[in-house]
Coordinates of C-alpha atoms in Angstrom, one line a residue:
M1 CA 9.1 -10.6 20.4
G2 CA 8.6 -13.8 18.7
T3 CA 11.3 -15.2 16.5
Q4 CA 13.1 -12.1 15.5
P5 CA 16.9 -12.6 15.5
H6 CA 18.8 -10.5 18.1
I7 CA 22.6 -9.9 17.9
G8 CA 22.6 -7.3 20.7
I9 CA 23.2 -4.3 18.3
K10 CA 20.9 -1.2 18.6
P11 CA 18.7 -0.6 15.7
E12 CA 19.9 3.1 15.4
Y13 CA 23.5 1.9 15.2
L14 CA 22.7 -0.6 12.4
A15 CA 20.9 2.1 10.5
M16 CA 23.9 4.3 10.7
L17 CA 26.2 1.5 9.5
Y18 CA 23.9 1.0 6.6
R19 CA 24.3 4.6 5.7
T20 CA 28.0 4.7 6.1
T21 CA 30.2 1.7 5.9
G22 CA 27.6 -1.1 5.1
D23 CA 29.5 -3.7 7.4
L24 CA 29.5 -4.7 11.0
D25 CA 32.8 -6.0 12.4
G26 CA 34.2 -6.8 9.0
L27 CA 31.0 -8.6 7.8
K28 CA 28.9 -7.1 5.0
L29 CA 25.4 -6.3 6.2
P30 CA 22.6 -8.0 4.3
K31 CA 21.3 -6.2 1.3
R32 CA 18.2 -4.0 1.7
N33 CA 15.6 -3.8 -1.0
R34 CA 14.2 -0.5 -2.3
H35 CA 11.8 -0.3 0.6
G36 CA 14.6 -0.8 3.1
K37 CA 13.6 -4.3 4.2
V38 CA 16.0 -7.3 4.4
K39 CA 15.1 -10.9 3.6
M40 CA 14.8 -12.9 6.8
S41 CA 16.9 -15.7 5.3
E42 CA 19.7 -13.2 4.8
V43 CA 19.4 -11.8 8.3
L44 CA 19.5 -15.4 9.8
L45 CA 22.7 -16.2 7.6
F46 CA 24.3 -12.9 8.8
K47 CA 23.5 -13.6 12.4
K48 CA 25.1 -17.1 12.3
E49 CA 28.2 -15.6 10.6
F50 CA 28.3 -12.8 13.1
E51 CA 27.9 -15.2 16.1
N52 CA 30.6 -17.6 14.7
K53 CA 33.1 -14.8 14.2
N54 CA 32.6 -13.5 17.8
E55 CA 32.8 -17.0 19.2
G56 CA 36.0 -17.7 17.4
G57 CA 37.7 -14.7 18.8

């Protein structure tokens, strides 16, 4: 819906990663605040890094 970033990862899987390792394919997940929210700017940067890493091989 709208302009939400999408990287093809299920929310349940991301939540589990936040609880366990805190990274996805070697990239640190964006920091969450005390309410569990992430800044959109950090999400967009993470998405760009994630896509660049996966395109590069």
